[in-house]
GROMACS .gro file of C-alpha atoms in nm:
model
  343
    1MET     CA    1   0.795  -5.471   0.594
    2PRO     CA    2   0.577  -5.283   0.845
    3GLU     CA    3   0.364  -5.002   0.707
    4ASN     CA    4   0.419  -4.655   0.849
    5MET     CA    5   0.091  -4.521   0.978
    6LYS     CA    6   0.015  -4.209   1.176
    7PHE     CA    7  -0.135  -4.213   1.523
    8GLY     CA    8  -0.471  -4.074   1.417
    9GLU     CA    9  -0.507  -4.326   1.137
   10CYS     CA   10  -0.434  -4.617   1.373
   11LEU     CA   11  -0.664  -4.493   1.648
   12ARG     CA   12  -0.941  -4.434   1.396
   13TYR     CA   13  -0.908  -4.792   1.269
   14LEU     CA   14  -0.909  -4.940   1.619
   15LEU     CA   15  -1.220  -4.746   1.717
   16SER     CA   16  -1.391  -4.862   1.399
   17VAL     CA   17  -1.306  -5.230   1.453
   18LEU     CA   18  -1.428  -5.222   1.813
   19ASP     CA   19  -1.728  -4.998   1.737
   20ILE     CA   20  -1.631  -4.733   1.993
   21SER     CA   21  -1.722  -4.367   1.954
   22ILE     CA   22  -1.491  -4.072   2.014
   23VAL     CA   23  -1.724  -3.947   2.288
   24LYS     CA   24  -1.719  -4.283   2.465
   25LEU     CA   25  -1.339  -4.307   2.458
   26SER     CA   26  -1.297  -3.949   2.582
   27LYS     CA   27  -1.521  -4.019   2.883
   28ILE     CA   28  -1.332  -4.336   2.975
   29ILE     CA   29  -0.986  -4.174   2.964
   30ASN     CA   30  -1.123  -3.851   3.117
   31VAL     CA   31  -1.038  -3.599   2.844
   32ASP     CA   32  -1.246  -3.360   2.637
   33SER     CA   33  -1.389  -3.519   2.324
   34SER     CA   34  -1.235  -3.241   2.114
   35LEU     CA   35  -0.888  -3.371   2.206
   36VAL     CA   36  -0.970  -3.724   2.090
   37ASN     CA   37  -1.123  -3.576   1.777
   38ARG     CA   38  -0.796  -3.394   1.703
   39TRP     CA   39  -0.604  -3.719   1.754
   40VAL     CA   40  -0.831  -3.911   1.517
   41ASN     CA   41  -0.811  -3.637   1.252
   42GLU     CA   42  -0.431  -3.621   1.284
   43LYS     CA   43  -0.425  -3.264   1.407
   44ARG     CA   44  -0.260  -3.359   1.734
   45THR     CA   45  -0.048  -3.648   1.865
   46PRO     CA   46  -0.003  -3.744   2.232
   47ALA     CA   47   0.340  -3.645   2.361
   48TYR     CA   48   0.588  -3.910   2.474
   49ASN     CA   49   0.564  -3.815   2.842
   50THR     CA   50   0.188  -3.876   2.874
   51ASP     CA   51  -0.010  -4.183   2.982
   52TYR     CA   52  -0.283  -4.153   2.720
   53ILE     CA   53  -0.171  -4.459   2.524
   54GLU     CA   54  -0.165  -4.673   2.839
   55LYS     CA   55  -0.523  -4.570   2.922
   56ILE     CA   56  -0.645  -4.615   2.566
   57SER     CA   57  -0.489  -4.961   2.538
   58GLU     CA   58  -0.637  -5.068   2.870
   59TYR     CA   59  -0.986  -4.969   2.766
   60LEU     CA   60  -0.977  -5.088   2.403
   61SER     CA   61  -0.847  -5.430   2.502
   62SER     CA   62  -1.146  -5.474   2.732
   63CYS     CA   63  -1.384  -5.406   2.443
   64VAL     CA   64  -1.284  -5.702   2.225
   65LEU     CA   65  -1.596  -5.917   2.205
   66ASN     CA   66  -1.533  -6.186   1.943
   67SER     CA   67  -1.282  -6.374   1.731
   68PHE     CA   68  -1.350  -6.157   1.427
   69GLN     CA   69  -1.228  -5.848   1.611
   70LEU     CA   70  -0.924  -6.043   1.731
   71GLN     CA   71  -0.839  -6.142   1.375
   72TYR     CA   72  -0.863  -5.780   1.261
   73LEU     CA   73  -0.636  -5.673   1.548
   74ASP     CA   74  -0.379  -5.946   1.478
   75SER     CA   75  -0.365  -5.856   1.110
   76PHE     CA   76  -0.338  -5.484   1.190
   77TYR     CA   77  -0.066  -5.552   1.447
   78LEU     CA   78   0.146  -5.737   1.190
   79ASN     CA   79   0.084  -5.466   0.933
   80VAL     CA   80   0.193  -5.179   1.159
   81CYS     CA   81   0.458  -5.339   1.379
   82GLY     CA   82   0.585  -5.616   1.151
   83ASP     CA   83   0.631  -5.828   1.462
   84SER     CA   84   0.578  -6.203   1.440
   85GLU     CA   85   0.550  -6.223   1.818
   86ILE     CA   86   0.178  -6.273   1.802
   87GLU     CA   87   0.149  -6.451   2.139
   88ILE     CA   88   0.122  -6.139   2.353
   89SER     CA   89  -0.184  -5.994   2.520
   90THR     CA   90  -0.438  -5.791   2.325
   91LYS     CA   91  -0.358  -5.491   2.540
   92GLU     CA   92   0.013  -5.515   2.452
   93LYS     CA   93  -0.065  -5.544   2.082
   94ILE     CA   94  -0.280  -5.232   2.090
   95LYS     CA   95  -0.020  -5.051   2.296
   96LYS     CA   96   0.261  -5.140   2.052
   97ILE     CA   97   0.047  -5.029   1.757
   98LEU     CA   98  -0.020  -4.692   1.919
   99PHE     CA   99   0.340  -4.640   2.035
  100GLN     CA  100   0.470  -4.721   1.686
  101SER     CA  101   0.226  -4.482   1.519
  102GLN     CA  102   0.291  -4.216   1.785
  103GLY     CA  103   0.660  -4.222   1.704
  104TYR     CA  104   0.596  -4.202   1.330
  105SER     CA  105   0.357  -3.906   1.370
  106ILE     CA  106   0.602  -3.716   1.589
  107GLU     CA  107   0.887  -3.776   1.343
  108CYS     CA  108   0.667  -3.660   1.055
  109ARG     CA  109   0.591  -3.339   1.241
  110LYS     CA  110   0.961  -3.279   1.310
  111ASN     CA  111   1.040  -3.327   0.942
  112MET     CA  112   0.759  -3.092   0.841
  113ILE     CA  113   0.896  -2.820   1.069
  114LYS     CA  114   1.242  -2.865   0.918
  115GLU     CA  115   1.101  -2.846   0.565
  116ASN     CA  116   0.904  -2.530   0.648
  117LYS     CA  117   1.217  -2.369   0.788
  118ALA     CA  118   1.409  -2.470   0.476
  119ASP     CA  119   1.138  -2.321   0.252
  120LEU     CA  120   1.144  -1.999   0.452
  121MET     CA  121   1.522  -1.980   0.422
  122ASN     CA  122   1.502  -2.041   0.047
  123ASN     CA  123   1.250  -1.757   0.017
  124LYS     CA  124   1.475  -1.523   0.214
  125ASN     CA  125   1.779  -1.620   0.008
  126PHE     CA  126   1.589  -1.557  -0.313
  127LEU     CA  127   1.472  -1.217  -0.192
  128LYS     CA  128   1.830  -1.126  -0.107
  129SER     CA  129   1.945  -1.243  -0.450
  130ILE     CA  130   1.724  -0.982  -0.615
  131GLY     CA  131   1.821  -0.713  -0.368
  132ILE     CA  132   1.527  -0.738  -0.131
  133HIS     CA  133   1.547  -0.777   0.246
  134GLN     CA  134   1.277  -0.876   0.491
  135ASN     CA  135   1.254  -0.536   0.661
  136HIS     CA  136   1.151  -0.382   0.328
  137PHE     CA  137   0.806  -0.530   0.378
  138ASN     CA  138   0.740  -0.256   0.633
  139GLN     CA  139   0.852   0.029   0.407
  140SER     CA  140   0.661   0.245   0.162
  141ASN     CA  141   0.831   0.096  -0.146
  142ASP     CA  142   0.651  -0.238  -0.115
  143ASN     CA  143   0.501  -0.202  -0.462
  144ASN     CA  144   0.845  -0.214  -0.621
  145LEU     CA  145   0.943  -0.503  -0.397
  146ASN     CA  146   0.644  -0.715  -0.486
  147SER     CA  147   0.673  -0.620  -0.851
  148ASN     CA  148   1.021  -0.772  -0.851
  149ILE     CA  149   0.889  -1.086  -0.685
  150LEU     CA  150   0.591  -1.127  -0.918
  151ASN     CA  151   0.805  -1.074  -1.228
  152THR     CA  152   1.065  -1.332  -1.134
  153GLN     CA  153   1.135  -1.599  -1.394
  154ASP     CA  154   1.243  -1.853  -1.134
  155SER     CA  155   0.997  -2.138  -1.191
  156ASN     CA  156   1.082  -2.296  -0.856
  157PHE     CA  157   1.014  -1.988  -0.647
  158SER     CA  158   0.707  -1.968  -0.428
  159ILE     CA  159   0.611  -1.762  -0.125
  160SER     CA  160   0.477  -1.927   0.188
  161LEU     CA  161   0.165  -1.778   0.341
  162SER     CA  162   0.183  -1.649   0.696
  163SER     CA  163   0.040  -1.824   1.000
  164GLU     CA  164  -0.238  -1.561   1.003
  165ASP     CA  165  -0.362  -1.643   0.652
  166LYS     CA  166  -0.669  -1.863   0.657
  167ILE     CA  167  -0.995  -1.973   0.499
  168VAL     CA  168  -1.305  -1.835   0.671
  169ILE     CA  169  -1.623  -2.044   0.656
  170GLY     CA  170  -1.977  -1.921   0.722
  171TYR     CA  171  -2.149  -1.590   0.646
  172LYS     CA  172  -2.132  -1.462   1.004
  173ASN     CA  173  -1.761  -1.547   1.031
  174VAL     CA  174  -1.686  -1.374   0.700
  175LEU     CA  175  -1.871  -1.065   0.821
  176ALA     CA  176  -1.690  -1.068   1.156
  177THR     CA  177  -1.352  -1.102   0.983
  178SER     CA  178  -1.437  -0.814   0.748
  179ILE     CA  179  -1.529  -0.588   1.037
  180SER     CA  180  -1.217  -0.693   1.227
  181LEU     CA  181  -1.006  -0.601   0.925
  182LEU     CA  182  -1.162  -0.254   0.911
  183GLU     CA  183  -1.108  -0.212   1.284
  184ASP     CA  184  -0.742  -0.304   1.242
  185ALA     CA  185  -0.714  -0.027   0.984
  186SER     CA  186  -0.874   0.214   1.232
  187LYS     CA  187  -0.582   0.157   1.468
  188HIS     CA  188  -0.345   0.304   1.206
  189LYS     CA  189  -0.405   0.676   1.161
  190CYS     CA  190  -0.322   0.802   0.812
  191THR     CA  191  -0.399   1.081   0.568
  192ASN     CA  192  -0.382   0.922   0.224
  193GLY     CA  193  -0.437   0.552   0.295
  194VAL     CA  194  -0.695   0.376   0.080
  195ILE     CA  195  -0.928   0.088   0.163
  196TYR     CA  196  -1.086  -0.097  -0.129
  197ILE     CA  197  -1.430  -0.250  -0.077
  198SER     CA  198  -1.662  -0.417  -0.328
  199PHE     CA  199  -2.039  -0.427  -0.307
  200ASN     CA  200  -2.160  -0.662  -0.580
  201ASN     CA  201  -2.419  -0.870  -0.399
  202ASN     CA  202  -2.724  -0.644  -0.381
  203MET     CA  203  -2.918  -0.901  -0.179
  204PHE     CA  204  -2.691  -0.820   0.113
  205VAL     CA  205  -2.870  -0.486   0.148
  206SER     CA  206  -3.219  -0.622   0.192
  207ASN     CA  207  -3.148  -0.950   0.368
  208HIS     CA  208  -2.907  -0.839   0.638
  209GLN     CA  209  -2.993  -0.483   0.736
  210ASN     CA  210  -2.858  -0.507   1.092
  211ASP     CA  211  -2.531  -0.654   0.969
  212LEU     CA  212  -2.508  -0.376   0.713
  213ILE     CA  213  -2.536  -0.115   0.987
  214THR     CA  214  -2.256  -0.283   1.184
  215PHE     CA  215  -2.039  -0.293   0.874
  216ARG     CA  216  -2.114   0.071   0.796
  217ASN     CA  217  -2.012   0.172   1.149
  218ALA     CA  218  -1.677  -0.003   1.100
  219MET     CA  219  -1.629   0.192   0.776
  220PHE     CA  220  -1.707   0.517   0.958
  221LYS     CA  221  -1.451   0.434   1.223
  222ALA     CA  222  -1.183   0.382   0.958
  223MET     CA  223  -1.266   0.707   0.778
  224ASN     CA  224  -1.255   0.898   1.106
  225THR     CA  225  -0.891   0.795   1.146
  226GLY     CA  226  -0.802   0.930   0.801
  227TRP     CA  227  -0.862   0.639   0.565
  228ASN     CA  228  -1.021   0.695   0.223
  229ILE     CA  229  -1.258   0.422   0.106
  230ILE     CA  230  -1.290   0.331  -0.261
  231PHE     CA  231  -1.623   0.156  -0.296
  232LEU     CA  232  -1.668  -0.055  -0.610
  233LEU     CA  233  -2.023  -0.158  -0.695
  234LYS     CA  234  -2.262  -0.264  -0.967
  235LEU     CA  235  -2.565  -0.051  -1.047
  236ASP     CA  236  -2.866  -0.145  -1.256
  237ASN     CA  237  -3.199   0.015  -1.337
  238ASN     CA  238  -3.364  -0.120  -1.024
  239ILE     CA  239  -3.491   0.191  -0.844
  240ASN     CA  240  -3.523   0.014  -0.509
  241THR     CA  241  -3.160  -0.097  -0.523
  242ILE     CA  242  -3.044   0.256  -0.603
  243ILE     CA  243  -3.251   0.405  -0.320
  244LYS     CA  244  -3.111   0.153  -0.074
  245PHE     CA  245  -2.757   0.231  -0.181
  246ILE     CA  246  -2.820   0.605  -0.137
  247ASP     CA  247  -2.958   0.537   0.209
  248PHE     CA  248  -2.648   0.335   0.290
  249ALA     CA  249  -2.397   0.585   0.151
  250GLN     CA  250  -2.538   0.936   0.202
  251SER     CA  251  -2.392   0.981   0.550
  252PHE     CA  252  -2.046   0.895   0.413
  253ILE     CA  253  -2.050   1.180   0.163
  254TYR     CA  254  -2.002   1.444   0.432
  255THR     CA  255  -1.669   1.288   0.529
  256THR     CA  256  -1.522   1.347   0.178
  257LYS     CA  257  -1.341   1.016   0.239
  258PHE     CA  258  -1.593   0.802   0.052
  259HIS     CA  259  -1.530   0.740  -0.319
  260PRO     CA  260  -1.785   0.513  -0.488
  261TYR     CA  261  -1.721   0.378  -0.838
  262TYR     CA  262  -1.956   0.174  -1.053
  263LEU     CA  263  -1.858  -0.089  -1.307
  264LYS     CA  264  -1.915  -0.012  -1.674
  265LYS     CA  265  -1.915  -0.385  -1.753
  266TYR     CA  266  -2.075  -0.636  -1.520
  267ASP     CA  267  -1.878  -0.940  -1.637
  268LEU     CA  268  -1.549  -0.810  -1.496
  269PHE     CA  269  -1.623  -0.925  -1.145
  270SER     CA  270  -1.861  -1.195  -1.034
  271THR     CA  271  -2.177  -1.106  -0.846
  272TYR     CA  272  -2.086  -1.388  -0.612
  273GLN     CA  273  -1.757  -1.238  -0.502
  274GLU     CA  274  -1.671  -0.958  -0.261
  275PHE     CA  275  -1.341  -0.817  -0.145
  276ILE     CA  276  -1.181  -0.588   0.107
  277VAL     CA  277  -0.821  -0.487   0.043
  278ILE     CA  278  -0.624  -0.273   0.288
  279PRO     CA  279  -0.262  -0.226   0.172
  280GLN     CA  280  -0.001  -0.327   0.430
  281ILE     CA  281  -0.271  -0.460   0.665
  282GLY     CA  282  -0.484  -0.735   0.514
  283ALA     CA  283  -0.720  -0.854   0.243
  284LEU     CA  284  -1.031  -1.068   0.223
  285LEU     CA  285  -1.175  -1.229  -0.089
  286GLY     CA  286  -1.527  -1.355  -0.023
  287LEU     CA  287  -1.702  -1.620  -0.231
  288SER     CA  288  -2.051  -1.764  -0.256
  289ASN     CA  289  -2.074  -2.142  -0.274
  290ASN     CA  290  -2.423  -2.136  -0.423
  291THR     CA  291  -2.595  -1.923  -0.685
  292TYR     CA  292  -2.815  -1.651  -0.536
  293SER     CA  293  -2.676  -1.698  -0.187
  294GLU     CA  294  -2.480  -1.475   0.045
  295ILE     CA  295  -2.102  -1.477   0.076
  296ASP     CA  296  -2.036  -1.782   0.293
  297ALA     CA  297  -1.662  -1.842   0.253
  298ALA     CA  298  -1.354  -1.625   0.217
  299PHE     CA  299  -0.978  -1.629   0.173
  300TYR     CA  300  -0.818  -1.405   0.436
  301PHE     CA  301  -0.463  -1.280   0.379
  302ARG     CA  302  -0.207  -1.098   0.589
  303ASN     CA  303   0.075  -1.191   0.352
  304LYS     CA  304   0.198  -0.866   0.193
  305VAL     CA  305   0.249  -1.015  -0.152
  306ALA     CA  306  -0.102  -1.166  -0.154
  307ILE     CA  307  -0.246  -0.828  -0.052
  308ASP     CA  308  -0.061  -0.653  -0.334
  309ILE     CA  309  -0.178  -0.908  -0.592
  310LEU     CA  310  -0.540  -0.832  -0.504
  311LYS     CA  311  -0.474  -0.458  -0.486
  312ASN     CA  312  -0.316  -0.458  -0.833
  313LYS     CA  313  -0.616  -0.645  -0.972
  314VAL     CA  314  -0.858  -0.393  -0.822
  315ASP     CA  315  -0.650  -0.097  -0.944
  316ILE     CA  316  -0.666  -0.229  -1.301
  317ILE     CA  317  -1.044  -0.268  -1.283
  318ILE     CA  318  -1.093   0.081  -1.138
  319ARG     CA  319  -0.856   0.245  -1.385
  320ASN     CA  320  -0.999   0.086  -1.698
  321HIS     CA  321  -1.356  -0.022  -1.632
  322THR     CA  322  -1.530   0.212  -1.386
  323ASN     CA  323  -1.685   0.556  -1.357
  324THR     CA  324  -1.694   0.765  -1.043
  325LEU     CA  325  -2.030   0.825  -0.875
  326VAL     CA  326  -1.929   1.117  -0.654
  327LYS     CA  327  -1.705   1.414  -0.723
  328TYR     CA  328  -1.604   1.649  -0.441
  329TYR     CA  329  -1.561   2.026  -0.482
  330ARG     CA  330  -1.399   2.271  -0.242
  331ASN     CA  331  -1.612   2.550  -0.101
  332ASP     CA  332  -1.416   2.805  -0.304
  333ASN     CA  333  -1.458   2.613  -0.630
  334ALA     CA  334  -1.812   2.719  -0.717
  335ILE     CA  335  -1.736   2.770  -1.088
  336ASP     CA  336  -1.632   2.411  -1.151
  337TYR     CA  337  -1.926   2.289  -0.948
  338SER     CA  338  -2.167   2.503  -1.153
  339ASN     CA  339  -2.015   2.375  -1.476
  340PHE     CA  340  -2.063   2.019  -1.355
  341LEU     CA  341  -2.432   2.083  -1.279
  342SER     CA  342  -2.486   2.233  -1.623
  343GLU     CA  343  -2.333   1.940  -1.812
   0.00000   0.00000   0.00000
């Protein structure tokens, strides 16, 4: 029985046997090396109506230098094609291997699309079964909706992430995604909307001052369109850290939209994690891959249920384990303000 193998797997094996690099092959068939790289890593497959396989077969067959390579090719040909017709040219063998694997890869992709559609339909049917419809995701009662979903006892139920959900790699990319998320919020004017931001990694203040200014400007932009920002942070007895935080935050105070909270217990949230949660818009959970290093990876969500899961977690922490750092008083509320100062 022939073994089903994907196009990238077959091409990768052939290049290995003949000691040909991706860059070399891309130059010969006149394509960008990134395209060949996607083929080899099974991210793309040549379409049926292209001549890539013909060109690849022509070149690879000319690179066979010895009987050992021929033996590898013959064995691989039998393994993939299951064809005893061994007395054909090397070019034809390579071509048949690639055509066979091309067809298998394309069929696998078709099946995956069908399965994804089926999963999506199952999700929709389940939502309907508990009285929830897709358009509810854009309404203000999302908390009730997602509560119903999260409390379901159906052990087979899962929710697919959206095409916009992703893993972000690299400090600069995490920062850029965070700023982009805040800028997205700025496009939605509101009066009572809340953005949740953590600030646990104190090294970020001293090591990346220019980045901090850029991030602060994005926060300002969001507050100027009506958003409130709940800022969750850890404070210790380090005077320099406190001074730097005051320098960072003092200009926010005049907006009355900035609400910093500090954790009463430090073990509730890791120093090597950061988050931004913007209900109905997006969320980012940043992680550090190494102790004492900056946030260099993050999970980025646009899925409404994922956003609510993170929001609920943050709400619990704020409600039970934090104290407020700033309290605002109206101009006509001098008595309460005086009482606060005298406490």
